[in-house]
Coordinates of C-alpha atoms and ligand atoms in Angstrom, one line a residue:
Chain A
M1 CA 93.5 63.6 19.4
R2 CA 91.1 64.6 22.2
M3 CA 89.6 62.3 24.8
S4 CA 87.4 63.0 27.7
P5 CA 87.2 61.1 31.0
A6 CA 83.4 60.8 30.6
R7 CA 83.9 59.2 27.2
V8 CA 86.5 56.7 28.5
W9 CA 84.1 55.8 31.4
R10 CA 81.1 55.5 29.1
E11 CA 82.9 53.2 26.7
R12 CA 84.4 50.9 29.4
G13 CA 82.0 47.9 28.9
A14 CA 83.0 47.1 25.3
R15 CA 86.6 48.1 25.8
Y16 CA 87.5 46.5 29.2
R17 CA 85.2 43.5 29.4
L18 CA 84.6 42.7 25.7
E19 CA 80.9 43.3 26.1
G20 CA 78.7 42.9 23.0
S21 CA 75.0 43.0 22.4
K22 CA 72.4 40.2 21.9
C23 CA 69.3 40.8 19.9
K24 CA 66.1 40.0 21.9
R25 CA 64.2 39.2 18.6
C26 CA 66.6 37.3 16.3
G27 CA 69.0 36.2 19.0
R28 CA 72.2 37.3 17.1
V29 CA 75.1 38.4 19.2
F30 CA 77.5 41.1 17.9
Y31 CA 80.4 43.4 18.7
P32 CA 80.8 46.3 19.1
P33 CA 77.6 46.7 21.1
K34 CA 74.8 48.8 19.6
P35 CA 71.4 49.9 20.9
A36 CA 69.7 48.2 17.9
C37 CA 70.2 45.0 15.9
P38 CA 72.0 45.6 12.6
Y39 CA 70.6 42.4 11.2
C40 CA 66.9 42.4 11.9
G41 CA 66.4 46.0 12.9
S42 CA 65.0 45.2 16.4
L43 CA 65.3 48.0 18.9
E44 CA 65.5 45.6 21.8
V45 CA 68.9 44.3 22.7
E46 CA 70.7 43.2 25.9
K47 CA 74.4 43.3 27.0
V48 CA 76.4 40.1 26.9
E49 CA 80.0 39.3 27.8
L50 CA 81.8 37.6 25.0
P51 CA 84.2 34.6 25.1
K52 CA 87.9 35.7 25.3
R53 CA 89.3 33.3 22.8
G54 CA 89.2 33.0 19.1
K55 CA 91.2 32.8 15.9
I56 CA 92.5 35.3 13.3
I57 CA 90.4 35.8 10.2
S58 CA 92.6 38.5 8.6
Y59 CA 95.2 41.0 9.7
T60 CA 97.5 43.8 8.5
I61 CA 100.9 44.9 9.6
E62 CA 100.7 48.7 9.7
Y63 CA 104.0 50.4 9.0
T64 CA 102.8 54.0 8.6
V65 CA 101.4 54.4 12.1
P66 CA 99.5 57.5 13.4
E67 CA 101.0 59.9 15.9
G68 CA 100.5 58.7 19.4
Y69 CA 101.0 55.1 18.4
R70 CA 104.4 55.3 16.8
H71 CA 106.1 53.5 19.7
L72 CA 104.0 50.4 18.8
A73 CA 105.1 50.3 15.1
P74 CA 104.8 48.1 13.3
L75 CA 101.3 47.8 14.6
I76 CA 99.3 44.5 13.9
I77 CA 95.6 45.0 13.5
A78 CA 93.5 41.8 13.3
L79 CA 89.9 40.7 12.7
I80 CA 89.2 37.9 15.1
E81 CA 86.4 35.4 15.2
L82 CA 85.6 34.5 18.8
E83 CA 84.6 30.9 19.9
N84 CA 80.9 31.8 19.5
G85 CA 81.4 33.2 16.0
V86 CA 81.2 36.9 16.9
K87 CA 83.9 39.0 15.2
V88 CA 86.1 41.6 16.9
L89 CA 88.6 44.0 15.5
A90 CA 91.6 44.7 17.8
P91 CA 95.4 45.0 17.8
L92 CA 97.7 42.0 18.5
T93 CA 100.4 42.3 21.1
D94 CA 103.3 40.2 22.3
V95 CA 103.8 38.7 18.9
K96 CA 106.2 39.3 16.0
P97 CA 104.7 40.3 12.6
D98 CA 106.2 37.2 10.8
E99 CA 104.6 34.8 13.4
V100 CA 101.1 35.9 12.6
Y101 CA 98.9 33.8 10.3
I102 CA 95.3 33.4 9.3
G103 CA 93.7 30.8 11.6
M104 CA 96.1 31.6 14.5
P105 CA 94.5 31.0 17.9
V106 CA 94.5 34.1 20.1
E107 CA 93.1 35.3 23.5
A108 CA 92.1 38.7 24.9
T109 CA 94.1 40.6 27.4
L110 CA 93.7 44.1 28.9
R111 CA 96.3 46.6 27.9
R112 CA 97.2 50.2 27.6
V113 CA 95.8 51.6 24.3
W114 CA 96.5 55.3 24.3
E115 CA 98.0 58.0 26.6
E116 CA 97.2 61.7 26.6
S117 CA 100.5 62.7 28.1
D118 CA 102.8 61.7 31.0
E119 CA 100.2 63.0 33.5
G120 CA 97.0 62.8 31.4
L121 CA 94.3 60.4 30.7
I122 CA 95.1 56.7 29.8
V123 CA 92.8 54.6 27.7
Y124 CA 92.9 50.9 28.4
G125 CA 91.3 48.3 26.1
I126 CA 91.3 44.7 24.8
K127 CA 94.2 43.5 22.7
F128 CA 94.8 39.9 21.6
T129 CA 97.9 37.7 22.1
P130 CA 98.7 34.2 20.9
T131 CA 96.9 31.6 23.0
T132 CA 99.2 30.3 25.7
S133 CA 97.7 27.0 26.8
Chain B
M1 CA 87.2 70.8 -12.8
A2 CA 90.5 72.0 -11.4
K3 CA 93.6 69.8 -12.1
I4 CA 94.3 67.9 -8.9
D5 CA 97.6 68.7 -7.4
R6 CA 99.4 70.0 -4.3
H7 CA 98.0 73.5 -4.7
Y8 CA 100.0 75.3 -2.0
D9 CA 99.1 78.6 -3.5
K10 CA 95.4 78.1 -3.5
G11 CA 92.8 77.9 -0.7
F12 CA 89.2 76.6 -0.8
Q13 CA 87.9 79.7 -2.6
E14 CA 90.6 79.8 -5.3
L15 CA 90.1 76.1 -6.1
V16 CA 86.3 76.5 -6.3
H17 CA 86.6 79.6 -8.4
M18 CA 88.8 77.7 -10.9
A19 CA 86.3 74.8 -11.2
V20 CA 83.2 77.0 -11.5
K21 CA 84.8 79.3 -14.1
N22 CA 85.2 76.3 -16.4
L23 CA 81.6 75.4 -15.8
V24 CA 80.2 79.0 -16.5
N25 CA 81.8 78.9 -20.0
D26 CA 79.9 75.6 -20.6
V27 CA 76.3 76.9 -20.2
K28 CA 74.3 79.8 -21.8
L29 CA 72.8 81.1 -18.5
F30 CA 74.5 80.4 -15.2
S31 CA 72.2 81.3 -12.4
P32 CA 72.1 78.8 -9.6
E33 CA 69.5 79.3 -6.9
A34 CA 71.2 77.1 -4.3
I35 CA 74.6 75.6 -3.5
V36 CA 75.5 72.1 -2.2
V37 CA 79.1 71.5 -1.2
G38 CA 80.7 68.1 -1.0
N39 CA 83.6 68.2 1.5
M40 CA 85.0 66.0 4.2
M41 CA 87.8 67.8 6.2
S42 CA 87.2 71.5 6.2
S43 CA 86.2 71.2 9.8
S44 CA 88.9 68.7 11.0
L45 CA 91.9 70.3 9.1
F46 CA 90.9 74.0 8.6
Q47 CA 88.6 74.8 11.5
Q48 CA 86.0 75.9 8.9
D49 CA 82.3 75.1 8.8
S50 CA 79.5 77.0 7.0
L51 CA 81.2 76.0 3.8
A52 CA 78.3 76.9 1.4
A53 CA 78.8 80.6 2.3
L54 CA 82.5 80.4 1.6
V55 CA 81.7 78.8 -1.8
A56 CA 79.0 81.4 -2.6
D57 CA 81.5 84.2 -2.1
A58 CA 84.1 82.5 -4.2
V59 CA 81.9 82.6 -7.2
G60 CA 79.7 85.7 -6.7
L61 CA 76.6 83.9 -5.5
R62 CA 76.1 85.7 -2.2
G63 CA 72.4 85.4 -1.2
R64 CA 71.9 81.8 -2.5
G65 CA 71.4 79.3 0.3
G66 CA 73.0 76.0 0.7
F67 CA 74.8 73.5 2.9
K68 CA 77.7 71.1 3.1
V69 CA 77.3 67.4 2.7
E70 CA 79.7 65.1 4.6
A71 CA 80.0 61.4 3.9
A72 CA 83.8 61.1 4.3
C73 CA 85.4 60.2 1.0
G74 CA 81.9 59.8 -0.5
S75 CA 80.9 63.4 0.3
G76 CA 80.9 64.4 -3.4
G77 CA 78.5 61.7 -4.6
H78 CA 76.2 62.4 -1.7
A79 CA 76.3 66.2 -2.6
I80 CA 75.1 65.2 -6.1
A81 CA 72.3 63.1 -4.6
A82 CA 71.2 66.1 -2.4
G83 CA 71.4 68.5 -5.3
Y84 CA 69.4 66.2 -7.4
A85 CA 66.7 66.0 -4.8
L86 CA 66.5 69.8 -4.6
V87 CA 65.8 70.0 -8.3
A88 CA 63.7 66.9 -8.6
S89 CA 61.4 68.1 -5.8
G90 CA 60.7 71.2 -7.8
L91 CA 62.1 73.5 -5.0
Y92 CA 64.8 75.0 -7.3
N93 CA 65.4 75.1 -11.1
Q94 CA 69.2 75.4 -10.9
V95 CA 71.5 74.0 -8.2
L96 CA 75.3 74.3 -8.1
V97 CA 77.0 71.2 -6.7
V98 CA 80.6 71.8 -5.8
G99 CA 83.1 69.3 -4.4
V100 CA 86.2 70.7 -2.8
E101 CA 89.0 69.4 -0.7
K102 CA 92.4 70.6 0.5
M103 CA 94.7 67.8 1.8
S104 CA 98.2 69.0 1.1
D105 CA 98.8 71.8 3.6
Y106 CA 99.9 69.5 6.4
P107 CA 102.4 66.6 6.9
T108 CA 101.0 63.3 5.7
A109 CA 100.4 62.1 9.3
T110 CA 98.1 65.0 10.1
T111 CA 96.1 64.5 6.9
T112 CA 95.8 60.7 7.4
A113 CA 94.7 61.3 11.1
A114 CA 91.8 63.4 9.7
L115 CA 91.1 60.7 7.0
A116 CA 90.9 58.1 9.8
Q117 CA 87.8 59.8 11.0
A118 CA 86.0 58.0 8.2
A119 CA 86.3 54.8 10.2
D120 CA 84.8 53.9 13.6
F121 CA 86.7 56.0 16.1
E122 CA 85.5 54.2 19.3
H123 CA 86.4 50.7 18.1
E124 CA 89.0 51.1 15.3
A125 CA 90.9 54.4 15.2
I126 CA 91.4 54.4 19.0
Y127 CA 93.7 51.4 18.6
G128 CA 95.9 53.2 16.1
A129 CA 94.3 51.5 13.1
S130 CA 94.8 53.8 10.1
F131 CA 92.4 54.0 7.2
V132 CA 94.9 52.2 5.0
A133 CA 95.3 49.5 7.6
L134 CA 91.5 48.7 7.6
N135 CA 91.5 48.4 3.8
A136 CA 94.7 46.3 4.0
L137 CA 92.9 43.8 6.3
V138 CA 90.1 43.5 3.8
M139 CA 92.7 43.0 0.9
R140 CA 94.4 40.2 2.7
L141 CA 91.0 38.5 3.3
Y142 CA 90.2 38.9 -0.4
M143 CA 93.6 37.4 -1.5
H144 CA 93.1 34.5 1.0
R145 CA 89.5 33.6 0.1
Y146 CA 89.8 33.9 -3.7
E147 CA 93.5 32.7 -3.9
A148 CA 94.5 35.9 -5.7
K149 CA 98.3 36.5 -6.0
R150 CA 99.8 39.8 -5.1
E151 CA 101.1 40.4 -8.7
D152 CA 97.6 39.8 -10.0
L153 CA 96.4 42.7 -8.0
A154 CA 99.1 45.0 -9.4
I155 CA 97.5 45.2 -12.8
W156 CA 94.9 47.6 -11.8
P157 CA 97.2 50.5 -10.6
V158 CA 99.4 50.1 -13.7
R159 CA 96.3 50.5 -15.9
M160 CA 95.2 53.6 -13.8
H161 CA 98.5 55.3 -14.2
E162 CA 98.4 54.7 -18.0
Y163 CA 95.0 56.4 -18.2
G164 CA 96.0 59.1 -15.8
S165 CA 99.0 59.9 -17.9
Q166 CA 96.6 61.0 -20.7
N167 CA 94.2 63.0 -18.4
P168 CA 95.3 66.7 -18.1
Y169 CA 93.3 67.0 -14.8
A170 CA 95.1 64.0 -13.2
Q171 CA 97.4 64.4 -10.3
L172 CA 99.7 61.4 -11.1
R173 CA 100.7 61.4 -14.8
N174 CA 103.6 59.0 -14.7
R175 CA 103.4 55.5 -16.1
I176 CA 104.3 52.6 -13.8
T177 CA 105.0 48.9 -14.2
I178 CA 104.0 45.8 -12.3
E179 CA 107.5 45.7 -10.9
D180 CA 107.1 49.3 -9.6
V181 CA 104.0 48.3 -7.7
L182 CA 105.6 45.2 -6.2
K183 CA 108.7 47.2 -5.1
S184 CA 106.9 50.2 -3.7
A185 CA 106.9 50.9 0.0
V186 CA 104.5 48.9 2.2
I187 CA 102.1 51.3 4.0
A188 CA 100.0 48.6 5.7
D189 CA 100.7 45.1 4.5
P190 CA 99.6 44.0 1.8
I191 CA 98.8 47.6 0.7
R192 CA 101.7 49.4 -0.9
L193 CA 102.2 53.0 -2.0
M194 CA 101.3 52.1 -5.5
D195 CA 98.0 50.6 -4.4
S196 CA 97.0 53.8 -2.7
S197 CA 95.3 57.0 -4.0
P198 CA 97.5 60.0 -3.4
I199 CA 96.9 63.1 -1.3
G200 CA 96.0 66.2 -3.3
D201 CA 93.8 69.3 -3.5
G202 CA 91.0 69.8 -6.0
A203 CA 87.6 71.1 -6.8
A204 CA 84.9 70.2 -9.3
A205 CA 81.5 71.7 -10.1
I206 CA 78.3 70.6 -11.7
L207 CA 75.2 72.5 -12.6
L208 CA 72.0 70.6 -12.0
A209 CA 68.9 72.0 -13.7
S210 CA 65.3 70.9 -14.2
E211 CA 64.7 69.3 -17.6
D212 CA 63.2 72.4 -19.4
V213 CA 65.8 74.7 -18.0
A214 CA 68.6 72.3 -18.9
R215 CA 67.4 72.3 -22.5
K216 CA 67.5 76.1 -22.6
I217 CA 70.9 76.6 -21.1
S218 CA 72.8 73.8 -22.9
D219 CA 72.9 72.2 -26.3
T220 CA 74.3 69.0 -24.8
P221 CA 72.5 68.4 -21.5
I222 CA 73.1 65.0 -19.8
Q223 CA 70.3 63.4 -17.9
I224 CA 70.6 62.0 -14.4
A225 CA 68.7 58.7 -14.9
G226 CA 69.2 57.1 -11.5
V227 CA 70.5 57.9 -8.0
G228 CA 71.0 55.5 -5.2
M229 CA 72.5 55.5 -1.7
G230 CA 73.5 52.7 0.7
S231 CA 75.3 52.1 4.0
D232 CA 77.2 49.3 5.7
G233 CA 78.4 49.0 9.3
L234 CA 80.6 51.9 10.4
D235 CA 82.8 49.3 12.1
L236 CA 84.1 46.3 10.1
A237 CA 83.6 43.6 12.8
S238 CA 79.8 43.6 12.8
R239 CA 79.5 43.4 9.0
E240 CA 77.9 40.3 7.4
D241 CA 80.6 39.9 4.8
L242 CA 83.6 42.3 4.4
L243 CA 84.0 41.2 0.8
N244 CA 80.4 42.0 -0.2
P245 CA 79.7 45.5 1.1
M246 CA 76.0 46.0 1.5
S247 CA 76.3 49.8 0.8
I248 CA 77.4 49.2 -2.8
R249 CA 74.7 46.6 -3.5
M250 CA 71.9 48.8 -2.0
A251 CA 73.0 52.0 -3.8
A252 CA 73.4 50.1 -7.2
E253 CA 70.1 48.3 -6.9
K254 CA 68.2 51.6 -6.3
A255 CA 70.0 53.5 -9.1
Y256 CA 69.7 50.7 -11.7
K257 CA 66.0 50.3 -10.8
M258 CA 65.3 54.1 -11.1
A259 CA 67.1 54.3 -14.5
G260 CA 65.5 51.1 -15.7
V261 CA 68.8 49.5 -16.7
G262 CA 71.2 46.9 -15.4
P263 CA 75.0 46.4 -15.2
R264 CA 75.1 45.2 -18.8
D265 CA 73.7 48.4 -20.2
I266 CA 76.5 50.6 -18.7
D267 CA 79.0 51.8 -21.4
V268 CA 81.4 53.7 -19.2
A269 CA 81.9 54.0 -15.4
E270 CA 84.0 55.8 -12.8
I271 CA 84.4 53.7 -9.7
H272 CA 85.9 54.4 -6.3
D273 CA 89.4 52.8 -6.3
A274 CA 90.9 54.5 -3.2
F275 CA 93.0 51.3 -2.9
T276 CA 93.3 48.4 -5.3
I277 CA 91.0 46.3 -3.1
T278 CA 88.3 49.0 -3.3
A279 CA 88.3 48.7 -7.1
L280 CA 87.7 45.0 -6.9
L281 CA 84.9 45.3 -4.3
S282 CA 83.3 48.1 -6.3
I283 CA 83.3 46.2 -9.6
E284 CA 81.8 43.2 -7.9
G285 CA 79.3 45.2 -5.9
L286 CA 78.0 47.0 -9.0
G287 CA 77.4 43.7 -10.7
F288 CA 80.1 44.0 -13.4
A289 CA 81.6 40.8 -12.1
G290 CA 80.6 38.0 -9.7
L291 CA 82.0 37.9 -6.2
G292 CA 85.7 37.0 -6.3
E293 CA 85.8 37.3 -10.1
S294 CA 86.8 40.9 -10.8
W295 CA 90.6 40.3 -10.4
K296 CA 90.5 37.4 -12.9
L297 CA 88.5 39.5 -15.4
I298 CA 91.0 42.4 -15.0
K299 CA 93.8 40.0 -15.6
D300 CA 92.0 39.0 -18.8
G301 CA 91.9 42.6 -19.9
R302 CA 88.3 43.3 -19.1
F303 CA 87.0 46.8 -18.2
A304 CA 89.8 48.5 -20.2
A305 CA 89.2 51.3 -22.8
G306 CA 87.0 49.9 -25.5
D307 CA 85.3 47.3 -23.3
K308 CA 81.7 47.5 -22.0
P309 CA 81.8 48.9 -19.4
S310 CA 85.1 50.8 -19.8
I311 CA 86.1 51.7 -16.2
N312 CA 88.1 54.6 -14.8
L313 CA 89.4 56.1 -18.1
S314 CA 90.2 59.2 -16.0
G315 CA 92.9 57.2 -14.2
G316 CA 90.6 56.7 -11.2
L317 CA 91.3 57.7 -7.6
K318 CA 94.6 56.0 -8.0
A319 CA 96.0 58.4 -10.7
R320 CA 93.5 61.1 -11.4
G321 CA 93.7 61.6 -7.7
H322 CA 91.4 61.6 -4.7
P323 CA 90.7 65.0 -3.1
V324 CA 88.3 63.1 -0.9
G325 CA 85.1 65.2 -0.6
A326 CA 85.5 66.4 -4.2
T327 CA 86.1 63.0 -5.9
G328 CA 82.4 62.1 -6.4
V329 CA 81.8 65.4 -8.3
Y330 CA 84.8 64.8 -10.5
Q331 CA 83.5 61.4 -11.4
V332 CA 80.1 62.7 -12.4
A333 CA 81.7 65.5 -14.4
E334 CA 84.0 63.0 -16.2
I335 CA 81.1 60.7 -17.0
A336 CA 79.1 63.6 -18.4
M337 CA 82.0 64.6 -20.6
Q338 CA 82.4 61.0 -21.8
L339 CA 78.8 60.8 -22.8
R340 CA 79.1 64.2 -24.6
G341 CA 82.3 63.0 -26.2
D342 CA 84.5 65.8 -25.0
F343 CA 86.5 64.2 -22.1
P344 CA 90.1 65.4 -22.6
G345 CA 91.8 62.1 -21.8
V346 CA 91.1 58.5 -22.9
K347 CA 87.7 58.4 -24.5
V348 CA 85.1 55.7 -24.4
G349 CA 83.7 56.3 -27.9
K350 CA 80.0 56.2 -28.5
A351 CA 78.2 55.7 -25.2
E352 CA 74.6 56.0 -24.0
Y353 CA 74.7 55.1 -20.3
G354 CA 77.4 56.1 -17.8
L355 CA 77.7 55.3 -14.0
A356 CA 79.6 57.0 -11.2
M357 CA 80.2 55.2 -7.9
N358 CA 81.6 57.0 -4.9
T359 CA 82.0 55.7 -1.3
G360 CA 83.1 57.0 2.1
G361 CA 84.8 54.9 4.6
V362 CA 85.6 51.2 3.8
A363 CA 82.6 51.2 1.5
T364 CA 80.6 52.5 4.4
L365 CA 78.4 55.1 2.7
T366 CA 78.0 54.7 -1.1
T367 CA 76.3 56.6 -3.9
V368 CA 75.7 55.4 -7.4
T369 CA 74.7 57.9 -10.1
I370 CA 73.6 56.8 -13.5
L371 CA 73.8 59.3 -16.4
K372 CA 72.1 59.1 -19.8
R373 CA 72.9 61.0 -23.0
Ligands
COA1 C1 100.3 56.4 0.6 C2 100.6 57.7 1.3 C3 100.8 57.4 2.8 C4 101.9 58.3 0.7 O1 102.2 59.5 1.4 P1 103.7 60.0 1.6 O2 104.5 58.9 2.1 O3 103.7 61.2 2.4 O4 104.2 60.3 0.1 P2 105.0 61.5 -0.3 O5 104.1 62.7 -0.5 O6 106.2 61.6 0.6 O7 105.5 61.1 -1.8 C5 106.7 60.3 -2.0 C6 106.7 60.1 -3.5 O8 105.7 59.2 -3.9 C7 104.8 59.8 -4.8 N1 103.5 59.4 -4.4 C8 102.8 59.8 -3.2 N2 101.7 59.2 -3.1 C9 101.6 58.3 -4.1 C10 100.6 57.4 -4.5 N3 99.5 57.2 -3.8 N4 100.8 56.7 -5.6 C11 101.9 56.8 -6.4 N5 102.9 57.7 -6.1 C12 102.7 58.5 -4.9 C13 105.0 61.3 -4.7 O9 104.7 61.9 -5.9 C14 106.4 61.4 -4.3 O10 107.2 61.2 -5.5 P3 108.4 62.2 -5.8 O11 109.4 61.9 -4.6 O12 108.9 61.7 -7.1 O13 107.9 63.6 -5.7 C15 99.5 58.7 1.2 O14 99.4 59.1 -0.2 C16 98.2 58.2 1.7 O15 97.9 58.1 2.8 N6 97.3 57.8 0.7 C17 96.0 57.3 1.0 C18 95.0 58.5 1.2 C19 93.7 58.0 1.6 O16 93.6 57.2 2.6 N7 92.7 58.5 1.0 C20 91.3 58.2 1.4 C21 90.9 57.0 0.8 S1 89.1 56.8 0.8
ZN2 ZN1 68.1 41.0 15.5

């Protein structure tokens, strides 16, 4: 896998702050952000920060894990519906596979996602954990 | 078509040569004026672009122009659509469409990393989500929403292996039981090894010709009656409904309309069952079953040989195999043979309309091709 510092920097909004887009025409909010609305086709959208809490709609426990992510195996990938109805796909962390269920309340946290090498680039991003309070 | 296998002794050119040689024996005059290649991973796994030139020299067609079409695992179906357009526009009278893929040269992890490029890199693969994992998440949602049990979803792969065992071109020719499926290794829960298409190498070729040329060079030409394409979100999160992929509906609607037929008119179909869940979404998206109904109909024995439509008599991606960018071309070749009555495996019997549906990504880029005898 290859990653450039410019790319990590460019993609920081969605990945560090959970920034999505809001359509200026139909008003729908969505994630990941895009320069156009996938629902009504409008080319006018604006950035919005999304709520950090939601619940699990579906998930998988990944046993055959790609290189670079093996230390995380088994990896749990979930589709999460945030409090405002927007959906986000992200890994779960700090939870055991057999504790996860559909409907589980979760919240976003900033974690390390991928490392190039001991001295290389590090990609950070949003992961979700079971809601604490 | 070349038998799908782990062809360690054959490169792109040898595989293409094998497939095209079969085709040349099938027509009276083989003289394509252009080449379209369906392929996904020549660039990511073999550092090779400019694939149409490689193909041209594999079959003695230097001089003829062409290009590669990439739509991940749906590349083959899209290559057919592009080839069809070149002929239908009147630009060329004969176009060679080749689907070719080599997947077995590397360890599974290397190949699956390349396959993961079918999904959204920025928002999915970067988290370590494999392509199987994304499909697994959709499968769990399906089982949850429609209250389908795991064993109900094991019927499909058992049926595919049965058909594959009778197809000389199939990669997996062993029969399996429900028990085998339920005991096989979990790749990404709930997807098991026996829910997954295998990794293999293959090539298939089709000659597309204008109507008058087709009549001259073949006694049994098959007509392309409808072609449709569609897309859904590259990422899964922003999709309207993960269990009702827009790409399949859009592609099917266009192809049915162009052919002047509907789902009830199709006698035989080859659909994209990269995973068991993909079969269910495809059957529903094509209108052969209502949303959430396909698994029940399969349990009732529907879509098997002899039913209308009979689906995946080749063994499907599950057992025939899935050399990703070549698969869509295999499917159209198989349907053409079914309509002519010379498919070498399980036969449909008398059939007028056939359908091939191929998709790249998690039903992200789909083509539907309708053939008529
Ligand atoms: C499922 C998968 C991970 C298995 O790969 P693997 O673990 O390397 O499997 P191996 O090659 O080690 O095979 C182990 C055994 O299982 C068999 N096998 C491999 N894949 C199989 C499959 N999909 N179904 C049934 N049997 C399979 C092999 O023939 C082998 O049997 P043997 O020991 O008797 O020879 C791999 O096939 C895969 O990733 N498939 C999905 C491909 C994909 O995503 N395609 C794109 C979809 S659009
Ligand atoms: Zn809009």
